Structure formats: structure tokens, C-alpha cells
């Protein structure tokens, strides 16, 4: 990992009133790296990615993206720079079709003509295996289709870093494999991925490196095999 | 460049209206028509913010009255004619929309609505205590005795409002079919997701409040010449707020033509009821129709038509 990191989080602190949700987190992600972010419920995973994507502003510390300080930028500016995210609970634009959903980020992040946007939307939906649903209203989709739409919209932001927030929670074994294949295909296009996931089989198989959070602190950072053997991680998940 | 069907039809409507003033003798048609057209402007203006972005504004009367009182003040102070005042009224009401938007758009849902209602109350109190424009006892405006081209003043006002309605609907249509309109729709559907998809939500919402406020202000500017006597209670009347919400809801809020349909139907119905039954019945009609639509056709007439003729939905 000699290339400069695509994402560099330095000492990020986030408090909600008296509760410290993130307590000085350091984290780097290399270009096209696959990083798994795990930790028990309430450990600060979603808060951390909110500070990275901009829906929350860190109280202290710095978030750098491709060398640029983005700590205080609004979410849409960060999206424009190349941070895409999918939401844990799908948030489709319900009054639009699937293709129109994908066209929104294409239009606002990219600069293409309407025709180029339509053809790129088709490409992305193809990659996500959603092309047969392009003209369906987004509110008519089922759970796995909604998850794929989340990823499709994130991809439409032309990200250099994609944050996948529990894209697989509640899905069946086959469906998990399908999402994993899609994410690997995305990664192969040179997009770095931060995957937040509770399904250990998925996150351990997918990630090149795992970061473990517990109570707002990073307690481990390393290859999946190391993490599995780490006594601190076991304690965080299972207690003493 | 493709011209499409909208602009020729809009031009025909304006010309047809002006033509009608030469050939229809009854002034009632123009008095009643003016009110309906005024509501087309107000409903369309309201819908740019309320329908397209989903922020329900209860303060239509405030922006309308800002326009009306701009006319009174400038007419009294400088003797400016209406046509010179209207753009100024639009700018002032637009700036108030921008400021109100900047301070209140952090509020979501019903809290935003309450803030806009409060804006109307604050402004009404201010105007009621502003002696120069007549304070609480009101103020008279004397229309010029002669207007070029038209036979009398009301025909001129009618044609002016017709032009304004066509322009307002044209603006709303342009927005609805543009990148801005698609951004508005994304905000309405899910603001957090929109922001994360690269949509500059705050800037778009400020565009909506400014434009919506400006159009309402311009619609209010001719009002003193129409009624010739203005006092705060009538200029800030809740009727404007209620109607400009009810009309888009009845027509359908997600399209540019929904508010036009609603304003024509509800506005005409009210004018008819005022003459045939009683002028006090107006708000009752609005209320009953509104409740009926919320219960039976929450997406308005446009939504109802789409449901009946099946657009969207899942095609397996």
C-alpha cells in the first residue's frame, strides 16, 4: 500500500450530548481496497460513515479524501468529489421509476446530456442486474431489488469510494451471494469499498482488511484471519 | 430548437383573452375571471414549493399582501403605475421568500408550515401598525380613469392577470421538466437521500421559496387596483392560504398542470356560489372539497386519472 490513501480519517470525534459515539477514530482506505467495518450494535459504525459521507459533521479531528480536507463539506459536495453511499434502510425516490432514481445522481454529479445519462443509467442497472425493472416505480420493488437500487444509485455518483451500509442485512443466502458478486464487480472497476456488515461469512470473505469498532473506539485493524483470532474482538462481541 | 405545443397555446390564450375584452360586454366575466386567474397564479406559485419540493407553505397570504402593499406604498410615495410596481413587488416578495426560506428550511414538515403561518401573522401585525399605508383602517387606491387599448380598467387588469397566469404556469412547467424540477422531486421523495446523491438541497429549496414568493407577490400587486380599498384583514385573508393549498391538492401536486386544473375548478365553483348562493359559502365549499379529495383521491385529479388509465405500477 504505497499509494496515497483515498480516504484518511484522523482522530475523528463525534459526541451526541454527553455520549461520545466516536472517540478519536483513525482510519485509512487505499485506492480500490476492500475494507470491512464491523463491531457490535451501537459501536459507532454508522456514525463514522455519516461523518465520512457528510450527514454528520465531526466535532473534532479531520476527514481527508484524496488529500483534500472534507471535514466540514456538505454531503452533496462530498458526493461530487467521489464518495458514494448506500443506506442501511433503503431510501428510494418513491415517485420515480428505477431508471429515474439512478438518473438523479447521474445528472447532478455528472455532466452528460439526457441521452448519455439514459444510456449510462442502463449500464449501471445492467451491472446491478436491475435492467429488467428500469421502468418500474421504485416503490413497487421488493427488498433485494431495493438494496440493489441503493447500490446502483451509489454507483451513479461515480464514486472512488463506495460505502455499503448493511446492504445484505435480512437477505437470504443466495441473495447475499448476489450482492457480494455485484460489489466485487464494482470493486474491479477500481472503486474502494467500505463494507459495514453483520454477516460474518460475507464480510470476512469479501474484505482484504477488517476494522473493528467497539464503543466508539477502534479496537482492531488487520487481515480477516488476524481479526478472527484477536481476543479483544472476541471480548467485544461475546463479553468477558 | 423544438418549440412544442405549450408556447403557441399559451400565446393563443393571451390573445384570445385580450380579444374577448373587445367582444364580451359583461364586466362580471372579467371581475370573476380575474379572481380565477389570480388563483391560478397563487396555486401554481404555491405548488413550486409545496408540490414540487414537499414543503407546505401556509403563508401565501403574507406574500400576496406584500405585493398588494408594495403597490399601495409605491403608488402613494412615487405615483408609480402598476406595470412598474409589479416587478418591484416580485423582487421584494422574492427576497422575503429567500430570507424566510433561509431561516425556516431547517424545519421539517409541520414545523416549517407553522413558521410560514407565523410569518403571515407577523407581517400582518406590522402592516396594521404602519400608518403610511393606512394601518388597520386601510387605504384607498384610485385606478386611472383611462387605460390604453382597453375600454375600461377591469378589462386591462383581467388581461394582465391572464398574461401573468400564463407566465407563471410556463415557469412552473419549465421547472417541472428541467434538471431543477427533477432535483425538487428528489427532495420531496427523500431529502437525505437526495443530498447524498449530489443534489444541492439547500440551494434548490431556496430557489423554490424565492420563486414561489416572488410569483405570489406579483399576483398581489394588482390587487389594490382591483378592489380599490385594501385593509390588512382582507389582504392577509386566510382564504388565500387555504385556496392556494386546496387547489393544487385537488388538481394534483406533482405536476405543473395540477394546480391549474384545481384553480379553474375550485375558483369557478366559488365564483358561481358567490353569485348564486352566498359569498359566505366559499370556504365551506373549499373545505368540503378538500376533505373529499384527501379521503378519496389523495393524489388529486391527475393522480386519479393516472390510476384509472394505469400509468406506473408494476409490470411483471
Coordinates of C-alpha atoms in Angstrom, one line a residue:
Chain A
X1 CA 0.0 0.0 0.0
X2 CA 2.4 2.7 -1.2
X3 CA -0.2 4.7 -3.0
X4 CA -1.6 7.7 -1.1
X5 CA -4.9 6.7 0.6
X6 CA -8.2 7.6 -1.0
X7 CA -9.6 8.2 2.5
X8 CA -7.8 9.3 5.6
X9 CA -9.7 9.7 8.8
X10 CA -7.6 11.3 11.6
X11 CA -8.7 11.4 15.2
X12 CA -12.4 11.9 14.5
X13 CA -14.6 12.6 17.5
X14 CA -18.4 12.8 17.5
X15 CA -20.5 13.4 20.6
X16 CA -24.2 13.4 21.0
X17 CA -24.8 15.4 24.2
X18 CA -22.8 13.7 26.9
X19 CA -22.4 10.5 24.9
X20 CA -19.2 10.0 22.9
X21 CA -20.2 8.0 19.8
X22 CA -16.7 8.2 18.2
X23 CA -13.7 8.7 20.3
X24 CA -10.7 9.6 18.2
X25 CA -11.0 7.2 15.2
X26 CA -8.1 6.8 12.8
X27 CA -8.8 5.0 9.5
X28 CA -7.2 4.9 6.1
X29 CA -8.5 3.3 2.9
X30 CA -6.2 2.7 -0.1
X31 CA -7.5 3.1 -3.6
X32 CA -9.6 0.1 -4.7
X33 CA -9.2 -1.5 -1.3
X34 CA -12.0 -3.7 0.1
X35 CA -12.4 -2.8 3.8
X36 CA -14.8 -4.4 6.2
X37 CA -16.1 -2.3 9.1
X38 CA -17.5 -4.4 11.9
X39 CA -18.5 -4.0 15.5
X40 CA -21.3 -4.7 17.9
X41 CA -24.6 -2.7 17.7
X42 CA -24.1 0.8 18.9
X43 CA -20.3 0.7 18.4
X44 CA -20.3 3.7 16.1
X45 CA -20.1 2.2 12.6
X46 CA -23.0 4.2 11.1
X47 CA -21.9 7.4 12.9
X48 CA -18.4 7.0 11.4
X49 CA -19.6 6.6 7.9
X50 CA -22.0 9.5 8.4
X51 CA -19.0 11.7 9.3
X52 CA -17.3 10.4 6.2
X53 CA -20.3 11.0 3.9
X54 CA -21.3 14.2 5.5
X55 CA -24.7 13.6 7.0
X56 CA -22.9 14.3 10.3
X57 CA -20.1 16.7 10.9
X58 CA -17.3 15.5 13.2
X59 CA -16.8 17.6 16.4
X60 CA -13.0 17.1 16.2
X61 CA -10.4 15.5 14.0
X62 CA -10.2 15.5 10.2
X63 CA -11.6 13.6 7.3
X64 CA -9.4 13.8 4.2
X65 CA -10.5 12.5 0.8
X66 CA -7.8 12.2 -1.9
X67 CA -5.7 14.6 0.1
X68 CA -8.4 17.2 0.4
X69 CA -9.9 18.2 3.8
X70 CA -13.6 17.5 3.6
X71 CA -14.4 17.5 7.3
X72 CA -16.9 20.4 7.0
X73 CA -18.2 19.9 3.5
X74 CA -21.9 19.3 2.8
X75 CA -22.9 15.8 1.7
X76 CA -23.6 16.7 -1.9
X77 CA -20.2 18.3 -2.3
X78 CA -18.6 15.1 -1.0
X79 CA -20.7 13.0 -3.3
X80 CA -19.4 15.2 -6.1
X81 CA -15.8 14.5 -5.1
X82 CA -16.4 10.8 -5.3
X83 CA -17.9 9.4 -2.1
X84 CA -21.0 7.2 -2.8
X85 CA -23.0 5.6 -0.1
X86 CA -26.0 3.2 0.2
X87 CA -28.4 3.5 3.1
X88 CA -29.0 0.7 5.6
X89 CA -32.7 1.2 5.2
X90 CA -33.3 1.7 1.5
X91 CA -34.4 5.3 0.7
X92 CA -35.6 5.2 -2.9
X93 CA -37.2 8.2 -4.6
X94 CA -40.7 6.7 -4.4
X95 CA -42.4 8.8 -7.1
X96 CA -39.8 7.9 -9.7
X97 CA -39.0 4.8 -11.8
X98 CA -35.9 2.8 -11.1
X99 CA -34.1 4.4 -14.1
X100 CA -35.1 7.9 -12.9
X101 CA -33.8 7.1 -9.5
X102 CA -30.4 6.3 -11.0
X103 CA -30.6 9.3 -13.3
X104 CA -30.7 11.8 -10.4
X105 CA -27.1 11.3 -9.3
X106 CA -26.0 10.9 -12.9
X107 CA -27.5 14.3 -13.7
X108 CA -26.3 16.1 -10.6
X109 CA -22.8 14.5 -10.3
X110 CA -22.0 14.1 -13.9
X111 CA -22.4 16.4 -16.8
X112 CA -23.8 14.2 -19.6
X113 CA -26.6 15.0 -22.0
X114 CA -30.0 13.4 -21.3
X115 CA -29.2 10.8 -23.8
X116 CA -25.8 9.9 -22.3
X117 CA -27.5 9.8 -18.9
X118 CA -30.1 7.4 -20.1
X119 CA -27.6 5.1 -21.6
X120 CA -25.3 5.2 -18.5
X121 CA -28.3 4.5 -16.3
X122 CA -28.9 1.4 -18.4
X123 CA -25.3 0.3 -18.0
X124 CA -25.4 0.7 -14.2
X125 CA -28.7 -1.1 -13.9
X126 CA -27.2 -3.9 -16.1
X127 CA -24.3 -4.2 -13.7
X128 CA -26.7 -4.4 -10.8
X129 CA -28.9 -6.9 -12.7
X130 CA -31.9 -4.5 -12.4
X131 CA -32.2 -3.7 -16.1
X132 CA -35.5 -5.6 -16.5
X133 CA -37.0 -3.3 -13.8
X134 CA -35.8 0.0 -15.3
X135 CA -39.3 1.4 -15.9
X136 CA -40.9 0.1 -12.7
X137 CA -41.9 2.5 -10.0
X138 CA -39.3 2.3 -7.3
X139 CA -41.9 1.9 -4.6
X140 CA -43.0 -1.4 -6.2
X141 CA -39.6 -3.1 -5.6
X142 CA -39.0 -5.9 -3.1
X143 CA -36.2 -5.9 -0.5
X144 CA -33.4 -7.3 -2.6
X145 CA -34.3 -5.1 -5.5
X146 CA -34.3 -2.0 -3.2
X147 CA -30.8 -3.0 -1.9
X148 CA -29.6 -3.2 -5.5
X149 CA -31.2 0.1 -6.3
X150 CA -29.3 1.7 -3.4
X151 CA -26.0 0.3 -4.8
X152 CA -27.0 1.4 -8.3
X153 CA -27.6 5.0 -7.2
X154 CA -24.4 5.0 -5.2
X155 CA -22.5 3.8 -8.4
X156 CA -24.2 6.5 -10.4
X157 CA -22.4 9.0 -8.2
X158 CA -19.2 7.9 -10.0
X159 CA -17.6 7.1 -6.7
X160 CA -13.9 6.4 -6.0
X161 CA -15.1 5.2 -2.6
X162 CA -18.3 3.3 -2.1
X163 CA -19.7 2.9 1.4
X164 CA -22.1 0.0 1.7
X165 CA -24.1 0.2 4.9
X166 CA -25.5 -3.2 5.6
X167 CA -26.6 -3.9 2.1
X168 CA -27.2 -7.5 2.9
X169 CA -29.0 -7.4 6.3
X170 CA -32.1 -9.6 6.2
X171 CA -31.4 -11.2 2.8
X172 CA -31.2 -14.9 2.2
X173 CA -28.0 -16.8 1.5
X174 CA -28.4 -16.7 -2.3
X175 CA -29.3 -13.0 -2.2
X176 CA -26.2 -12.3 -0.1
X177 CA -24.0 -14.0 -2.7
X178 CA -25.6 -12.0 -5.4
X179 CA -24.9 -8.7 -3.7
X180 CA -21.3 -9.9 -3.0
X181 CA -20.8 -10.6 -6.7
X182 CA -22.1 -7.1 -7.5
X183 CA -19.8 -5.4 -5.0
X184 CA -16.8 -7.4 -6.3
X185 CA -17.7 -6.3 -9.8
X186 CA -17.9 -2.7 -8.6
X187 CA -14.5 -3.1 -6.9
X188 CA -13.0 -4.5 -10.0
X189 CA -13.7 -1.2 -11.7
X190 CA -11.2 0.4 -9.3
X191 CA -13.7 1.6 -6.6
X192 CA -12.6 1.3 -3.0
X193 CA -15.3 -0.2 -0.8
X194 CA -16.1 0.2 2.9
X195 CA -18.5 -2.6 3.8
X196 CA -20.4 -2.5 7.0
X197 CA -21.9 -5.9 7.7
X198 CA -23.0 -8.2 10.4
X199 CA -23.0 -11.3 8.2
X200 CA -19.5 -12.6 9.1
X201 CA -19.3 -15.0 6.3
X202 CA -19.9 -12.2 3.8
X203 CA -17.6 -9.5 5.3
X204 CA -14.7 -11.9 6.1
X205 CA -14.8 -13.4 2.6
X206 CA -15.1 -10.0 0.9
X207 CA -12.7 -7.8 2.8
X208 CA -8.9 -7.5 2.3
X209 CA -8.7 -5.8 5.7
X210 CA -11.1 -5.5 8.6
X211 CA -11.5 -2.7 11.1
X212 CA -13.4 -3.4 14.3
X213 CA -15.1 -0.7 16.4
X214 CA -16.3 -1.0 19.9
X215 CA -17.9 1.7 22.0
X216 CA -16.6 4.4 19.7
X217 CA -13.0 3.2 19.6
X218 CA -11.1 1.2 17.0
X219 CA -10.0 -2.0 18.8
X220 CA -8.5 -3.9 15.8
X221 CA -7.3 -3.3 12.3
X222 CA -5.9 -6.1 10.2
X223 CA -6.3 -9.0 7.8
X224 CA -9.5 -11.1 8.4
X225 CA -7.6 -14.1 9.8
X226 CA -5.9 -11.9 12.4
X227 CA -9.1 -10.3 13.4
X228 CA -10.8 -13.7 13.9
X229 CA -8.1 -14.7 16.3
X230 CA -8.0 -11.3 18.1
X231 CA -9.0 -11.8 21.8
X232 CA -10.2 -8.1 22.0
X233 CA -12.6 -8.7 19.2
X234 CA -14.0 -11.8 20.8
X235 CA -14.5 -10.0 24.0
X236 CA -16.3 -7.1 22.3
X237 CA -18.7 -9.5 20.7
X238 CA -19.2 -12.1 23.3
X239 CA -18.3 -10.3 26.6
X240 CA -15.8 -11.5 29.2
Chain B
X1 CA -34.9 24.2 -31.4
X2 CA -38.2 22.4 -30.7
X3 CA -40.9 24.8 -29.8
X4 CA -43.5 22.2 -28.7
X5 CA -47.2 22.8 -28.2
X6 CA -47.1 24.7 -24.9
X7 CA -46.0 28.2 -26.1
X8 CA -48.3 28.5 -29.1
X9 CA -51.2 27.6 -26.9
X10 CA -50.1 30.0 -24.2
X11 CA -49.9 32.8 -26.8
X12 CA -53.3 31.9 -28.2
X13 CA -54.8 32.0 -24.7
X14 CA -53.4 35.5 -24.0
X15 CA -54.5 36.8 -27.4
X16 CA -57.9 35.2 -27.0
X17 CA -58.4 36.8 -23.6
X18 CA -57.4 40.2 -25.0
X19 CA -59.8 39.6 -27.9
X20 CA -62.6 38.7 -25.5
X21 CA -62.3 42.0 -23.8
X22 CA -63.4 43.7 -27.0
X23 CA -66.3 41.4 -27.6
X24 CA -67.8 40.5 -24.3
X25 CA -69.9 43.2 -22.8
X26 CA -70.5 41.8 -19.3
X27 CA -67.9 43.2 -16.9
X28 CA -68.8 40.4 -14.4
X29 CA -67.0 37.9 -16.6
X30 CA -63.8 39.9 -16.2
X31 CA -64.3 40.5 -12.4
X32 CA -64.9 36.8 -11.8
X33 CA -62.3 35.7 -14.4
X34 CA -59.7 37.9 -12.7
X35 CA -60.1 36.1 -9.4
X36 CA -59.9 32.7 -11.0
X37 CA -56.7 33.7 -12.9
X38 CA -55.3 35.2 -9.7
X39 CA -55.8 31.8 -8.0
X40 CA -54.1 30.0 -10.9
X41 CA -51.0 32.2 -10.2
X42 CA -51.2 31.6 -6.5
X43 CA -51.8 27.9 -6.7
X44 CA -49.0 27.5 -9.3
X45 CA -46.6 29.6 -7.1
X46 CA -47.5 27.6 -4.0
X47 CA -47.0 24.3 -5.9
X48 CA -43.5 25.2 -6.9
X49 CA -42.5 24.9 -3.3
X50 CA -45.3 22.8 -1.8
X51 CA -46.0 20.4 -4.6
X52 CA -42.6 20.0 -6.2
X53 CA -40.4 20.0 -3.1
X54 CA -43.0 19.0 -0.5
X55 CA -42.7 22.0 1.9
X56 CA -46.2 23.1 2.8
X57 CA -46.4 26.9 3.0
X58 CA -49.3 28.3 5.0
X59 CA -48.1 31.9 4.3
X60 CA -49.4 32.5 0.8
X61 CA -51.4 35.5 2.2
X62 CA -48.2 37.1 3.5
X63 CA -46.5 37.1 0.1
X64 CA -49.7 38.1 -1.6
X65 CA -50.2 41.0 0.8
X66 CA -46.5 42.1 0.4
X67 CA -47.3 42.5 -3.3
X68 CA -50.5 44.4 -2.5
X69 CA -48.9 46.7 0.0
X70 CA -45.9 47.3 -2.2
X71 CA -48.4 48.8 -4.7
X72 CA -50.0 50.9 -2.1
X73 CA -46.8 52.3 -0.8
X74 CA -45.1 52.9 -4.1
X75 CA -48.3 54.3 -5.7
X76 CA -48.6 56.7 -2.8
X77 CA -45.0 57.6 -2.5
X78 CA -43.9 57.9 -6.1
X79 CA -47.2 57.6 -8.0
X80 CA -45.7 54.7 -10.0
X81 CA -48.1 52.9 -12.4
X82 CA -49.0 49.3 -11.8
X83 CA -46.8 47.8 -14.5
X84 CA -43.7 49.5 -13.0
X85 CA -44.6 48.3 -9.5
X86 CA -45.2 44.6 -10.3
X87 CA -41.5 43.7 -10.9
X88 CA -40.6 45.5 -7.7
X89 CA -43.3 43.7 -5.8
X90 CA -41.9 40.4 -7.2
X91 CA -38.4 41.3 -6.1
X92 CA -39.5 42.3 -2.6
X93 CA -41.7 39.2 -2.1
X94 CA -38.9 37.0 -3.6
X95 CA -36.4 38.4 -1.1
X96 CA -38.8 37.8 1.7
X97 CA -39.2 34.2 0.4
X98 CA -35.4 33.8 0.3
X99 CA -34.9 35.1 3.8
X100 CA -37.9 33.1 5.2
X101 CA -36.5 30.0 3.4
X102 CA -33.0 30.5 4.8
X103 CA -34.3 30.8 8.3
X104 CA -37.0 28.2 8.3
X105 CA -36.0 25.4 5.9
X106 CA -34.1 23.7 8.6
X107 CA -37.5 22.9 10.0
X108 CA -39.2 19.9 8.5
X109 CA -42.8 19.0 7.9
X110 CA -45.4 20.6 10.0
X111 CA -42.8 22.9 11.8
X112 CA -42.0 24.6 8.5
X113 CA -45.7 25.1 7.9
X114 CA -46.2 26.7 11.3
X115 CA -43.2 29.0 10.7
X116 CA -44.8 30.2 7.5
X117 CA -48.1 30.8 9.2
X118 CA -46.2 32.8 11.9
X119 CA -44.6 34.9 9.1
X120 CA -48.1 35.9 7.9
X121 CA -49.2 36.9 11.4
X122 CA -46.0 38.9 12.0
X123 CA -46.3 40.7 8.7
X124 CA -50.0 41.4 9.2
X125 CA -49.3 42.9 12.6
X126 CA -46.5 45.1 11.1
X127 CA -48.7 46.4 8.3
X128 CA -51.6 47.0 10.6
X129 CA -49.3 49.3 12.6
X130 CA -47.8 51.1 9.6
X131 CA -49.7 54.3 9.3
X132 CA -48.3 55.3 5.9
X133 CA -50.2 52.5 4.1
X134 CA -53.3 53.1 6.1
X135 CA -52.6 50.9 9.2
X136 CA -55.5 48.8 10.4
X137 CA -58.1 51.1 8.9
X138 CA -57.0 50.5 5.3
X139 CA -56.2 52.6 2.3
X140 CA -57.8 53.6 -1.0
X141 CA -56.2 53.3 -4.4
X142 CA -57.8 55.2 -7.2
X143 CA -57.4 53.4 -10.6
X144 CA -56.5 55.7 -13.5
X145 CA -59.6 56.7 -15.5
X146 CA -58.2 55.5 -18.8
X147 CA -56.1 52.6 -19.8
X148 CA -54.5 52.4 -23.3
X149 CA -56.0 49.8 -25.6
X150 CA -58.7 48.5 -23.2
X151 CA -62.2 50.0 -22.8
X152 CA -62.1 50.1 -19.0
X153 CA -59.8 49.3 -16.1
X154 CA -61.1 45.8 -15.3
X155 CA -60.5 44.6 -18.8
X156 CA -56.9 45.7 -18.5
X157 CA -56.5 44.1 -15.1
X158 CA -58.1 40.9 -16.4
X159 CA -55.7 40.7 -19.4
X160 CA -52.7 41.5 -17.2
X161 CA -53.6 38.7 -14.8
X162 CA -54.2 36.3 -17.8
X163 CA -50.7 37.1 -19.0
X164 CA -49.3 36.6 -15.5
X165 CA -51.1 33.3 -15.1
X166 CA -49.7 32.1 -18.5
X167 CA -46.2 33.2 -17.5
X168 CA -46.4 31.6 -14.0
X169 CA -47.7 28.3 -15.5
X170 CA -44.9 28.5 -18.1
X171 CA -42.3 28.9 -15.4
X172 CA -43.7 26.0 -13.4
X173 CA -43.8 23.8 -16.4
X174 CA -40.2 24.7 -17.4
X175 CA -39.1 23.8 -13.9
X176 CA -41.0 20.6 -13.7
X177 CA -39.4 19.4 -17.0
X178 CA -35.9 20.5 -16.1
X179 CA -33.0 19.3 -14.0
X180 CA -34.1 21.6 -11.2
X181 CA -37.5 20.0 -11.2
X182 CA -36.1 16.5 -11.0
X183 CA -34.0 17.7 -8.1
X184 CA -37.1 19.1 -6.4
X185 CA -38.8 15.8 -6.8
X186 CA -35.9 14.0 -5.3
X187 CA -36.1 16.4 -2.3
X188 CA -39.8 15.7 -1.9
X189 CA -39.3 12.0 -2.0
X190 CA -36.3 11.8 0.3
X191 CA -34.2 14.8 1.2
X192 CA -31.4 13.0 2.9
X193 CA -31.0 10.6 0.0
X194 CA -31.2 13.5 -2.4
X195 CA -28.4 15.3 -0.7
X196 CA -26.3 12.1 -0.7
X197 CA -26.9 11.7 -4.4
X198 CA -25.3 15.0 -5.1
X199 CA -28.4 17.2 -5.2
X200 CA -27.6 20.6 -3.6
X201 CA -30.8 20.5 -1.5
X202 CA -30.5 23.8 0.4
X203 CA -29.8 25.8 -2.8
X204 CA -32.7 24.2 -4.6
X205 CA -35.1 24.8 -1.7
X206 CA -34.0 28.5 -1.6
X207 CA -34.7 28.7 -5.4
X208 CA -38.2 27.3 -4.7
X209 CA -39.0 29.7 -1.8
X210 CA -37.7 32.7 -3.7
X211 CA -39.5 31.9 -6.9
X212 CA -42.7 30.9 -5.2
X213 CA -42.7 34.1 -3.0
X214 CA -41.9 36.3 -6.0
X215 CA -44.8 35.0 -8.1
X216 CA -47.2 35.4 -5.1
X217 CA -46.1 38.9 -4.6
X218 CA -46.5 39.8 -8.3
X219 CA -50.0 38.3 -8.1
X220 CA -50.8 40.5 -5.2
X221 CA -49.6 43.7 -6.8
X222 CA -52.7 44.4 -8.9
X223 CA -55.0 43.6 -6.0
X224 CA -55.3 47.2 -4.7
X225 CA -56.4 48.4 -8.2
X226 CA -58.9 45.5 -8.4
X227 CA -60.6 46.2 -5.1
X228 CA -59.6 49.9 -4.8
X229 CA -59.8 49.6 -1.0
X230 CA -57.3 47.5 0.9
X231 CA -57.0 46.8 4.6
X232 CA -54.8 44.2 6.4
X233 CA -57.6 41.7 7.3
X234 CA -58.6 41.2 3.6
X235 CA -55.1 41.4 2.1
X236 CA -53.8 38.8 4.6
X237 CA -57.0 36.8 4.5
X238 CA -56.7 33.1 5.3
X239 CA -58.7 32.5 2.1
X240 CA -55.5 32.9 0.0
X241 CA -53.5 30.4 2.1
X242 CA -56.3 27.8 2.2
X243 CA -57.2 28.1 -1.5
X244 CA -53.6 28.0 -2.8
X245 CA -53.1 24.8 -0.8
X246 CA -56.5 23.3 -1.7
X247 CA -56.3 23.9 -5.5
X248 CA -53.0 22.1 -6.1
X249 CA -54.2 19.2 -3.8
X250 CA -57.4 18.9 -5.8
X251 CA -55.7 19.0 -9.2
X252 CA -52.6 17.1 -8.2
X253 CA -49.4 18.5 -6.7
X254 CA -46.7 16.6 -8.6
X255 CA -47.4 18.1 -12.0
X256 CA -47.4 21.7 -13.3
X257 CA -50.9 21.4 -14.7
X258 CA -52.5 20.0 -11.5
X259 CA -52.8 23.4 -9.8
X260 CA -54.2 24.9 -13.0
X261 CA -57.0 22.3 -13.0
X262 CA -57.7 22.8 -9.3
X263 CA -57.7 26.6 -9.6
X264 CA -60.0 26.6 -12.6
X265 CA -62.5 24.1 -11.0
X266 CA -62.5 25.4 -7.4
X267 CA -62.1 29.1 -8.4
X268 CA -65.0 28.9 -10.8
X269 CA -67.1 27.0 -8.3
X270 CA -66.5 29.6 -5.7
X271 CA -67.4 32.5 -8.1
X272 CA -70.5 30.7 -9.1
X273 CA -71.5 30.1 -5.5
X274 CA -70.8 33.7 -4.5
X275 CA -73.3 34.9 -7.1
X276 CA -76.0 32.2 -6.8
X277 CA -75.9 31.1 -3.2
X278 CA -73.9 33.3 -0.8
X279 CA -70.5 34.7 -0.6
X280 CA -70.0 33.2 2.8
X281 CA -70.2 29.7 1.4
X282 CA -66.8 29.9 -0.3
X283 CA -64.6 28.5 2.4
X284 CA -67.2 25.8 3.2
X285 CA -67.0 24.6 -0.4
X286 CA -63.2 24.6 -0.3
X287 CA -63.2 22.7 3.0
X288 CA -65.7 20.0 1.9
X289 CA -64.0 19.5 -1.5
X290 CA -60.6 19.4 0.2
X291 CA -61.7 16.7 2.7
X292 CA -63.4 14.7 -0.1
X293 CA -60.2 14.7 -2.1
X294 CA -57.9 13.9 0.7
X295 CA -60.0 10.9 1.5
X296 CA -61.0 9.7 -2.0
X297 CA -58.2 10.9 -4.3
X298 CA -55.1 11.9 -2.3
X299 CA -53.1 12.3 -5.5
X300 CA -55.6 14.8 -6.9
X301 CA -57.4 14.6 -10.2
X302 CA -54.1 14.0 -12.1
X303 CA -53.4 11.0 -9.8
X304 CA -56.9 9.7 -10.1
X305 CA -56.7 9.8 -13.9
X306 CA -53.4 8.1 -13.8
X307 CA -54.8 5.4 -11.6
X308 CA -57.8 4.9 -13.8
X309 CA -55.8 4.8 -17.0
X310 CA -52.9 2.9 -15.5
X311 CA -49.6 4.6 -15.7
X312 CA -46.8 3.4 -13.5
X313 CA -47.5 0.4 -11.3
X314 CA -45.6 -2.8 -11.6
X315 CA -45.4 -4.6 -14.9
X316 CA -44.1 -8.1 -14.3

